[in-house]
Amino acid sequence: MKAEIIAVGTEILLGQIVNTNAQFLSEKLAQLGIDVYFQTAVGDNEERLLSVLEIAKGRSDLVILCGGLGPTEDDLTKQTLAKFLGRDLVFDQAAQVRLDEFFASRPASARTPNNERQAQIVAGSSPLPNVTGLAVGGILVAEGVTYVVLPGPPSELKPMVNQELLPYLSETSEQLYSRVLRFFGIGESRLVTLLHDLIDRQTDPTIAPYAKTGEVTIRLSTKAYSQKEADAKLAQAEKEILAVDRLSDYLYGYGEDNSLAQVVFDLLKEKRKTITAAESLTAGLFQARLADFAGASDIFKGGFVTYSIEEKAKMLNIPLEELKKHGVVSDFTAKKMAEQSRLLTGADWAVSLTGVAGPDQLEDQPAGTVFIGLASAQGTLSRKVLIGGRSRSDVRYIAVLHAFNLVRQALLSKENLV
């Protein structure tokens, strides 16, 4: 559905007020999957409004007019629309009752014939009640075009839109549905290259990749009349994406607000496993992410931050001579940190992170070199990760993502990774 918003009011053209209604309506319509292609402002002039309506009729399916419903002579939106459609203005009974009650409660207020305009609608319209004002709105379909008339004051327009217009449109138009796929371990350029053919020929659903620090998301979007219909289309698109070059190996979750940390936390709770960590370059970031979630004490009892080589030896009971022999940035140190932290806490799993955050080298290893250890009752492993071209904070953040992903893979693996 192609929509157009027409704001009526000379005060808008003079810059005396800001047209916030257009922004509000565009946002609400987008949520329903309705595309707003045009926004127009026109003064309180019948001839010019008629010309704008003629243009809108030829290019839009939904035409929304805002403003010009008041009692004064320059409030002519309903009158002009009625003339354009060749229809009469008629009184809405409920709006008349509201008008009567308003003036009955205010005897000092002078009621004039112009006030009656506020209770009128274009013949054939379905009234849109105004809960905060007196001017009734309306919605009608003529020659395949849906016309909506709304009051200008935002205090009256917004309740009418939220309570009356949006429910109507949601029943008669397709809505926008989305699904967000989250990937880790593959860069945006590589992902886009693999999906080039799918992206190039996309129609519905649409495929939109977004790069975030250390990960990539894909937003699939479609328009449908129901969640069930949308799910079927989104599922098919997801299936086609994951079938490309084993991309399913990199998919870790769904949703805008999901994260690797959340996925791992949920898996640990589901499997009733506990975890600990010994961190060097990340200085507790892994453990802090676990503690972000309510109920963290069920799976995380505590851990270690062993920044210096001396603290690694003292806190984790690793011989200092061995650490100096192999170096802090090494496979040996990562494994021993994981093994010892697990032994000292009795946790089911243990993670370790050691490496070079930068900007300078350490032990002849370039900035961004990270070793991640993982220990369980089945054994211990370590992974070397190179995080190049990043700031110190990004290296530490991405290292933690790699650690969570390693735990996720181990928890989901049918074969022991360690």
Tab-separated table of C-alpha atoms in Angstrom:
chain	number	residue	atom	x	y	z
A	1	MET	CA	0.000	0.000	0.000
A	2	LYS	CA	1.362	3.425	-1.030
A	3	ALA	CA	0.484	6.202	1.388
A	4	GLU	CA	0.562	9.975	1.210
A	5	ILE	CA	0.269	12.496	4.027
A	6	ILE	CA	-1.223	15.924	3.352
A	7	ALA	CA	-0.829	18.497	6.122
A	8	VAL	CA	-3.361	21.320	5.784
A	9	GLY	CA	-2.574	24.662	7.386
A	10	THR	CA	-1.095	27.970	6.285
A	11	GLU	CA	0.688	28.182	9.645
A	12	ILE	CA	2.869	25.214	8.602
A	13	LEU	CA	3.955	26.957	5.408
A	14	LEU	CA	4.731	30.139	7.351
A	15	GLY	CA	6.921	28.208	9.762
A	16	GLN	CA	4.773	29.122	12.730
A	17	ILE	CA	4.418	25.473	13.738
A	18	VAL	CA	6.458	22.344	13.019
A	19	ASN	CA	4.689	19.486	11.244
A	20	THR	CA	5.366	16.763	13.817
A	21	ASN	CA	2.243	14.894	12.732
A	22	ALA	CA	3.922	13.711	9.536
A	23	GLN	CA	6.822	12.190	11.462
A	24	PHE	CA	4.467	10.467	13.893
A	25	LEU	CA	2.240	9.079	11.139
A	26	SER	CA	5.155	7.904	8.989
A	27	GLU	CA	6.607	5.965	11.910
A	28	LYS	CA	3.274	4.352	12.780
A	29	LEU	CA	2.495	3.449	9.171
A	30	ALA	CA	5.959	1.937	8.683
A	31	GLN	CA	5.282	-0.394	11.598
A	32	LEU	CA	2.273	-1.678	9.688
A	33	GLY	CA	4.294	-2.174	6.528
A	34	ILE	CA	2.647	0.785	4.801
A	35	ASP	CA	5.081	2.807	2.692
A	36	VAL	CA	4.759	6.599	2.856
A	37	TYR	CA	5.902	7.843	-0.538
A	38	PHE	CA	4.880	11.503	-0.319
A	39	GLN	CA	4.410	14.216	2.300
A	40	THR	CA	2.785	17.496	1.281
A	41	ALA	CA	1.949	20.716	3.126
A	42	VAL	CA	-0.756	22.948	1.681
A	43	GLY	CA	-2.307	26.180	2.947
A	44	ASP	CA	-5.919	26.789	3.925
A	45	ASN	CA	-7.004	27.293	0.343
A	46	GLU	CA	-9.698	25.266	-1.413
A	47	GLU	CA	-8.285	25.532	-4.913
A	48	ARG	CA	-4.788	24.451	-3.915
A	49	LEU	CA	-6.080	21.629	-1.729
A	50	LEU	CA	-8.226	20.364	-4.606
A	51	SER	CA	-5.153	20.285	-6.856
A	52	VAL	CA	-3.170	18.361	-4.248
A	53	LEU	CA	-6.002	15.835	-3.852
A	54	GLU	CA	-6.118	15.326	-7.621
A	55	ILE	CA	-2.396	14.491	-7.671
A	56	ALA	CA	-2.646	12.222	-4.622
A	57	LYS	CA	-5.556	10.298	-6.112
A	58	GLY	CA	-3.448	9.267	-9.096
A	59	ARG	CA	-0.406	8.041	-7.166
A	60	SER	CA	-1.441	6.820	-3.703
A	61	ASP	CA	-3.664	4.118	-2.228
A	62	LEU	CA	-3.988	5.818	1.148
A	63	VAL	CA	-4.359	9.587	1.504
A	64	ILE	CA	-4.264	11.015	5.025
A	65	LEU	CA	-5.267	14.659	5.567
A	66	CYS	CA	-4.276	16.321	8.833
A	67	GLY	CA	-5.709	19.600	10.082
A	68	GLY	CA	-8.433	21.987	9.005
A	69	LEU	CA	-11.281	20.373	10.983
A	70	GLY	CA	-11.914	23.248	13.362
A	71	PRO	CA	-14.869	25.663	13.546
A	72	THR	CA	-13.367	28.677	11.775
A	73	GLU	CA	-13.870	29.756	8.171
A	74	ASP	CA	-10.380	28.686	7.115
A	75	ASP	CA	-10.941	25.149	8.418
A	76	LEU	CA	-12.049	23.664	5.113
A	77	THR	CA	-10.525	20.190	4.821
A	78	LYS	CA	-13.753	18.177	5.102
A	79	GLN	CA	-15.641	20.604	2.915
A	80	THR	CA	-12.982	20.451	0.201
A	81	LEU	CA	-12.719	16.657	0.317
A	82	ALA	CA	-16.516	16.399	0.034
A	83	LYS	CA	-16.446	18.678	-3.007
A	84	PHE	CA	-13.578	16.696	-4.543
A	85	LEU	CA	-15.466	13.407	-4.150
A	86	GLY	CA	-18.829	14.875	-5.120
A	87	ARG	CA	-20.403	14.043	-1.763
A	88	ASP	CA	-22.357	15.873	0.917
A	89	LEU	CA	-21.357	16.575	4.476
A	90	VAL	CA	-23.537	14.834	7.054
A	91	PHE	CA	-23.681	14.955	10.838
A	92	ASP	CA	-22.264	12.165	12.950
A	93	GLN	CA	-24.709	11.557	15.786
A	94	ALA	CA	-22.090	10.646	18.381
A	95	ALA	CA	-20.048	13.744	17.561
A	96	GLN	CA	-23.165	15.896	17.871
A	97	VAL	CA	-23.898	14.447	21.308
A	98	ARG	CA	-20.343	15.194	22.374
A	99	LEU	CA	-20.703	18.759	21.089
A	100	ASP	CA	-23.982	19.197	23.006
A	101	GLU	CA	-22.459	17.866	26.224
A	102	PHE	CA	-19.433	20.135	25.852
A	103	PHE	CA	-21.449	23.348	25.593
A	104	ALA	CA	-23.990	22.205	28.190
A	105	SER	CA	-21.174	21.918	30.708
A	106	ARG	CA	-19.933	25.408	29.782
A	107	PRO	CA	-22.961	27.743	29.802
A	108	ALA	CA	-20.738	30.780	29.466
A	109	SER	CA	-19.319	29.576	26.137
A	110	ALA	CA	-21.090	30.941	23.092
A	111	ARG	CA	-22.111	28.252	20.630
A	112	THR	CA	-22.082	29.434	17.018
A	113	PRO	CA	-23.228	27.751	13.789
A	114	ASN	CA	-19.577	27.232	12.878
A	115	ASN	CA	-19.176	24.884	15.834
A	116	GLU	CA	-21.507	22.436	14.130
A	117	ARG	CA	-18.872	21.811	11.456
A	118	GLN	CA	-16.837	19.821	13.934
A	119	ALA	CA	-19.552	17.141	14.079
A	120	GLN	CA	-19.726	16.704	10.300
A	121	ILE	CA	-18.180	13.968	8.176
A	122	VAL	CA	-18.111	13.301	4.443
A	123	ALA	CA	-21.082	11.143	3.466
A	124	GLY	CA	-20.129	7.468	3.431
A	125	SER	CA	-17.325	7.891	5.959
A	126	SER	CA	-16.799	5.774	9.027
A	127	PRO	CA	-16.353	8.232	11.902
A	128	LEU	CA	-13.149	8.311	13.913
A	129	PRO	CA	-14.101	9.491	17.435
A	130	ASN	CA	-12.076	12.294	18.977
A	131	VAL	CA	-11.551	11.511	22.669
A	132	THR	CA	-9.618	14.693	23.430
A	133	GLY	CA	-11.376	17.232	21.198
A	134	LEU	CA	-14.598	18.008	19.361
A	135	ALA	CA	-13.692	17.559	15.690
A	136	VAL	CA	-14.628	14.079	14.517
A	137	GLY	CA	-12.331	12.358	12.028
A	138	GLY	CA	-13.337	10.057	9.225
A	139	ILE	CA	-12.239	7.288	6.897
A	140	LEU	CA	-13.790	6.324	3.567
A	141	VAL	CA	-12.916	4.476	0.368
A	142	ALA	CA	-13.698	6.046	-3.014
A	143	GLU	CA	-12.617	4.707	-6.403
A	144	GLY	CA	-10.022	2.431	-4.836
A	145	VAL	CA	-8.410	5.157	-2.707
A	146	THR	CA	-8.755	5.281	1.082
A	147	TYR	CA	-9.113	8.811	2.443
A	148	VAL	CA	-8.527	9.587	6.122
A	149	VAL	CA	-9.335	12.929	7.759
A	150	LEU	CA	-7.611	13.720	11.068
A	151	PRO	CA	-7.524	16.785	13.348
A	152	GLY	CA	-4.392	18.935	13.363
A	153	PRO	CA	-3.512	19.299	17.073
A	154	PRO	CA	-1.193	16.411	18.035
A	155	SER	CA	-3.052	15.993	21.320
A	156	GLU	CA	-6.146	15.067	19.306
A	157	LEU	CA	-4.478	13.353	16.324
A	158	LYS	CA	-2.299	10.885	18.223
A	159	PRO	CA	-5.060	9.274	20.326
A	160	MET	CA	-7.283	9.060	17.239
A	161	VAL	CA	-4.512	7.367	15.261
A	162	ASN	CA	-3.513	4.951	18.024
A	163	GLN	CA	-7.024	4.021	19.132
A	164	GLU	CA	-9.006	4.194	15.901
A	165	LEU	CA	-6.971	4.413	12.704
A	166	LEU	CA	-4.188	1.886	13.356
A	167	PRO	CA	-6.561	-0.952	14.362
A	168	TYR	CA	-8.546	-0.316	11.179
A	169	LEU	CA	-5.476	-0.298	8.951
A	170	SER	CA	-3.977	-3.364	10.632
A	171	GLU	CA	-7.039	-5.357	9.623
A	172	THR	CA	-7.082	-4.121	6.039
A	173	SER	CA	-3.390	-3.953	5.117
A	174	GLU	CA	-0.286	-6.059	5.247
A	175	GLN	CA	2.054	-5.502	8.173
A	176	LEU	CA	5.834	-5.512	8.269
A	177	TYR	CA	7.423	-8.539	9.952
A	178	SER	CA	11.132	-9.060	10.537
A	179	ARG	CA	13.510	-11.752	11.701
A	180	VAL	CA	17.098	-10.994	12.755
A	181	LEU	CA	19.759	-13.682	12.274
A	182	ARG	CA	22.981	-13.266	14.266
A	183	PHE	CA	26.314	-14.617	13.033
A	184	PHE	CA	29.732	-14.862	14.662
A	185	GLY	CA	33.045	-15.948	13.165
A	186	ILE	CA	32.476	-14.549	9.695
A	187	GLY	CA	33.009	-10.993	8.480
A	188	GLU	CA	30.428	-8.840	6.766
A	189	SER	CA	32.296	-8.732	3.453
A	190	ARG	CA	32.620	-12.514	3.348
A	191	LEU	CA	28.967	-12.983	4.287
A	192	VAL	CA	27.766	-10.510	1.663
A	193	THR	CA	29.956	-12.162	-0.958
A	194	LEU	CA	28.490	-15.578	-0.214
A	195	LEU	CA	24.952	-14.202	-0.308
A	196	HIS	CA	25.471	-11.993	-3.342
A	197	ASP	CA	23.121	-13.942	-5.589
A	198	LEU	CA	20.354	-14.071	-2.973
A	199	ILE	CA	20.690	-10.367	-2.178
A	200	ASP	CA	20.853	-9.439	-5.849
A	201	ARG	CA	17.569	-11.130	-6.691
A	202	GLN	CA	15.754	-10.384	-3.435
A	203	THR	CA	12.176	-9.212	-3.649
A	204	ASP	CA	10.183	-10.472	-0.702
A	205	PRO	CA	11.506	-11.062	1.916
A	206	THR	CA	14.275	-8.485	1.743
A	207	ILE	CA	17.765	-9.304	3.028
A	208	ALA	CA	19.753	-6.597	4.823
A	209	PRO	CA	23.160	-7.374	6.413
A	210	TYR	CA	24.527	-5.158	9.191
A	211	ALA	CA	28.015	-5.235	10.691
A	212	LYS	CA	28.483	-4.847	14.412
A	213	THR	CA	31.649	-4.989	16.463
A	214	GLY	CA	32.877	-8.567	16.103
A	215	GLU	CA	29.709	-9.958	14.518
A	216	VAL	CA	27.218	-9.619	11.671
A	217	THR	CA	23.427	-9.623	11.650
A	218	ILE	CA	20.989	-10.156	8.804
A	219	ARG	CA	17.519	-8.666	8.968
A	220	LEU	CA	14.891	-10.461	6.921
A	221	SER	CA	11.735	-8.397	6.340
A	222	THR	CA	8.440	-9.212	4.693
A	223	LYS	CA	4.912	-7.887	4.456
A	224	ALA	CA	2.072	-10.219	5.346
A	225	TYR	CA	-1.460	-10.241	6.702
A	226	SER	CA	-0.577	-12.498	9.646
A	227	GLN	CA	2.355	-13.723	11.722
A	228	LYS	CA	1.789	-17.236	10.377
A	229	GLU	CA	2.037	-16.081	6.773
A	230	ALA	CA	5.140	-14.027	7.568
A	231	ASP	CA	6.819	-16.895	9.440
A	232	ALA	CA	6.427	-19.165	6.422
A	233	LYS	CA	8.111	-16.664	4.112
A	234	LEU	CA	10.859	-15.775	6.592
A	235	ALA	CA	11.594	-19.436	7.311
A	236	GLN	CA	12.056	-20.167	3.617
A	237	ALA	CA	14.410	-17.216	3.211
A	238	GLU	CA	16.397	-18.299	6.270
A	239	LYS	CA	16.651	-21.841	4.912
A	240	GLU	CA	18.090	-20.566	1.632
A	241	ILE	CA	20.628	-18.392	3.464
A	242	LEU	CA	21.842	-21.116	5.806
A	243	ALA	CA	22.225	-23.545	2.920
A	244	VAL	CA	24.944	-21.348	1.403
A	245	ASP	CA	28.458	-22.631	2.109
A	246	ARG	CA	27.590	-23.928	5.604
A	247	LEU	CA	26.602	-20.523	6.940
A	248	SER	CA	24.583	-22.370	9.566
A	249	ASP	CA	27.908	-23.021	11.322
A	250	TYR	CA	28.159	-19.308	12.078
A	251	LEU	CA	24.565	-18.705	13.159
A	252	TYR	CA	24.335	-18.417	16.908
A	253	GLY	CA	20.980	-16.805	17.612
A	254	TYR	CA	18.065	-14.592	16.692
A	255	GLY	CA	16.667	-11.220	17.659
A	256	GLU	CA	17.740	-7.608	17.886
A	257	ASP	CA	18.727	-7.759	21.540
A	258	ASN	CA	20.171	-11.261	21.739
A	259	SER	CA	23.894	-11.826	22.330
A	260	LEU	CA	26.451	-14.611	22.488
A	261	ALA	CA	26.681	-14.093	26.226
A	262	GLN	CA	22.913	-14.543	26.586
A	263	VAL	CA	22.948	-17.678	24.430
A	264	VAL	CA	25.736	-19.243	26.477
A	265	PHE	CA	24.139	-18.231	29.761
A	266	ASP	CA	20.854	-19.862	28.718
A	267	LEU	CA	22.620	-23.032	27.553
A	268	LEU	CA	24.483	-23.374	30.849
A	269	LYS	CA	21.246	-22.982	32.803
A	270	GLU	CA	19.441	-25.433	30.531
A	271	LYS	CA	22.174	-28.045	30.940
A	272	ARG	CA	22.640	-27.239	34.633
A	273	LYS	CA	26.351	-26.634	34.245
A	274	THR	CA	28.592	-24.163	36.035
A	275	ILE	CA	31.443	-22.117	34.630
A	276	THR	CA	34.407	-20.099	35.849
A	277	ALA	CA	37.033	-17.981	34.146
A	278	ALA	CA	40.603	-16.794	34.505
A	279	GLU	CA	41.249	-13.604	32.562
A	280	SER	CA	44.368	-11.686	31.750
A	281	LEU	CA	44.044	-9.167	28.899
A	282	THR	CA	40.232	-8.967	29.268
A	283	ALA	CA	40.523	-8.182	32.989
A	284	GLY	CA	37.163	-9.643	33.991
A	285	LEU	CA	35.029	-8.707	30.971
A	286	PHE	CA	33.944	-12.300	30.385
A	287	GLN	CA	32.829	-12.653	33.998
A	288	ALA	CA	31.155	-9.248	33.975
A	289	ARG	CA	29.039	-10.257	30.969
A	290	LEU	CA	27.855	-13.372	32.812
A	291	ALA	CA	26.914	-11.274	35.822
A	292	ASP	CA	24.720	-9.048	33.661
A	293	PHE	CA	21.978	-11.682	33.703
A	294	ALA	CA	19.582	-12.349	36.550
A	295	GLY	CA	20.286	-15.719	38.139
A	296	ALA	CA	23.994	-15.609	37.272
A	297	SER	CA	24.894	-17.148	40.632
A	298	ASP	CA	23.277	-20.411	39.509
A	299	ILE	CA	25.943	-20.989	36.888
A	300	PHE	CA	28.811	-18.707	37.944
A	301	LYS	CA	30.250	-18.870	41.447
A	302	GLY	CA	33.367	-16.794	40.852
A	303	GLY	CA	36.596	-16.543	38.912
A	304	PHE	CA	39.986	-14.904	38.591
A	305	VAL	CA	41.524	-11.784	37.104
A	306	THR	CA	45.247	-12.515	36.802
A	307	TYR	CA	46.704	-9.617	34.884
A	308	SER	CA	50.387	-9.996	35.732
A	309	ILE	CA	52.490	-13.117	35.343
A	310	GLU	CA	53.118	-13.131	39.105
A	311	GLU	CA	49.372	-13.167	39.858
A	312	LYS	CA	48.847	-15.997	37.373
A	313	ALA	CA	51.393	-18.013	39.291
A	314	LYS	CA	50.158	-17.076	42.759
A	315	MET	CA	46.376	-17.118	42.287
A	316	LEU	CA	46.187	-20.142	40.002
A	317	ASN	CA	49.040	-22.191	41.471
A	318	ILE	CA	50.971	-22.350	38.220
A	319	PRO	CA	54.785	-22.562	38.605
A	320	LEU	CA	56.248	-19.166	37.759
A	321	GLU	CA	59.211	-20.794	36.035
A	322	GLU	CA	56.876	-22.628	33.663
A	323	LEU	CA	55.006	-19.429	32.815
A	324	LYS	CA	58.270	-17.612	32.098
A	325	LYS	CA	59.487	-20.515	29.987
A	326	HIS	CA	56.405	-20.671	27.748
A	327	GLY	CA	55.413	-17.023	27.934
A	328	VAL	CA	52.177	-15.368	28.956
A	329	VAL	CA	50.884	-15.248	25.378
A	330	SER	CA	50.946	-18.968	24.704
A	331	ASP	CA	48.963	-22.142	24.283
A	332	PHE	CA	50.509	-23.503	27.492
A	333	THR	CA	49.430	-20.561	29.641
A	334	ALA	CA	45.906	-20.513	28.280
A	335	LYS	CA	45.473	-24.220	29.024
A	336	LYS	CA	46.982	-24.023	32.517
A	337	MET	CA	44.844	-20.995	33.411
A	338	ALA	CA	41.699	-22.858	32.381
A	339	GLU	CA	42.674	-26.105	34.075
A	340	GLN	CA	43.668	-24.488	37.347
A	341	SER	CA	40.672	-22.175	37.605
A	342	ARG	CA	38.375	-25.158	37.082
A	343	LEU	CA	40.275	-27.191	39.663
A	344	LEU	CA	40.207	-24.398	42.256
A	345	THR	CA	36.477	-23.617	41.880
A	346	GLY	CA	35.061	-27.038	41.051
A	347	ALA	CA	33.160	-25.649	38.087
A	348	ASP	CA	32.067	-27.884	35.201
A	349	TRP	CA	33.665	-25.571	32.636
A	350	ALA	CA	36.476	-23.052	32.746
A	351	VAL	CA	37.516	-20.376	30.252
A	352	SER	CA	40.790	-18.518	30.106
A	353	LEU	CA	41.869	-15.493	28.092
A	354	THR	CA	45.453	-14.330	27.697
A	355	GLY	CA	47.093	-12.280	24.991
A	356	VAL	CA	48.030	-8.839	23.711
A	357	ALA	CA	45.410	-6.107	23.772
A	358	GLY	CA	47.836	-3.580	22.333
A	359	PRO	CA	48.826	-1.172	21.119
A	360	ASP	CA	52.357	-2.546	21.594
A	361	GLN	CA	53.689	-6.056	21.064
A	362	LEU	CA	54.255	-8.470	23.916
A	363	GLU	CA	56.693	-11.378	23.835
A	364	ASP	CA	57.206	-10.681	20.112
A	365	GLN	CA	53.502	-11.293	19.540
A	366	PRO	CA	51.561	-8.561	17.675
A	367	ALA	CA	48.651	-6.692	19.199
A	368	GLY	CA	45.432	-8.651	18.788
A	369	THR	CA	46.999	-12.065	19.449
A	370	VAL	CA	44.773	-13.937	21.895
A	371	PHE	CA	44.833	-17.464	23.299
A	372	ILE	CA	41.582	-18.807	24.716
A	373	GLY	CA	41.571	-21.900	26.898
A	374	LEU	CA	38.641	-24.172	27.655
A	375	ALA	CA	38.673	-26.918	30.250
A	376	SER	CA	36.158	-29.551	31.318
A	377	ALA	CA	36.198	-32.996	32.845
A	378	GLN	CA	36.952	-34.377	29.371
A	379	GLY	CA	40.136	-32.365	28.893
A	380	THR	CA	41.554	-29.014	27.886
A	381	LEU	CA	42.086	-27.142	24.628
A	382	SER	CA	43.191	-23.720	23.514
A	383	ARG	CA	42.468	-21.638	20.449
A	384	LYS	CA	44.662	-18.929	18.993
A	385	VAL	CA	42.755	-15.939	17.635
A	386	LEU	CA	44.213	-13.029	15.687
A	387	ILE	CA	42.168	-9.838	16.024
A	388	GLY	CA	43.975	-7.394	13.765
A	389	GLY	CA	43.368	-3.755	12.955
A	390	ARG	CA	41.368	-3.025	16.085
A	391	SER	CA	41.586	-0.668	19.020
A	392	ARG	CA	42.630	-1.957	22.415
A	393	SER	CA	39.039	-1.961	23.673
A	394	ASP	CA	37.778	-3.738	20.548
A	395	VAL	CA	40.430	-6.451	20.885
A	396	ARG	CA	39.302	-7.146	24.429
A	397	TYR	CA	35.599	-7.071	23.494
A	398	ILE	CA	36.005	-9.376	20.489
A	399	ALA	CA	38.218	-11.754	22.485
A	400	VAL	CA	35.348	-12.207	24.944
A	401	LEU	CA	32.979	-12.923	22.043
A	402	HIS	CA	35.339	-15.641	20.824
A	403	ALA	CA	35.437	-17.112	24.316
A	404	PHE	CA	31.656	-17.256	24.553
A	405	ASN	CA	31.440	-18.781	21.094
A	406	LEU	CA	33.934	-21.477	22.037
A	407	VAL	CA	31.836	-22.372	25.074
A	408	ARG	CA	28.673	-22.360	22.943
A	409	GLN	CA	30.206	-24.748	20.411
A	410	ALA	CA	31.370	-27.076	23.174
A	411	LEU	CA	27.972	-27.128	24.878
A	412	LEU	CA	26.210	-27.907	21.598
A	413	SER	CA	28.762	-30.386	20.259
A	414	LYS	CA	27.751	-34.035	20.057
A	415	GLU	CA	31.440	-34.856	20.221
A	416	ASN	CA	33.608	-33.516	23.014
A	417	LEU	CA	35.652	-30.536	21.864
A	418	VAL	CA	37.948	-30.933	24.849
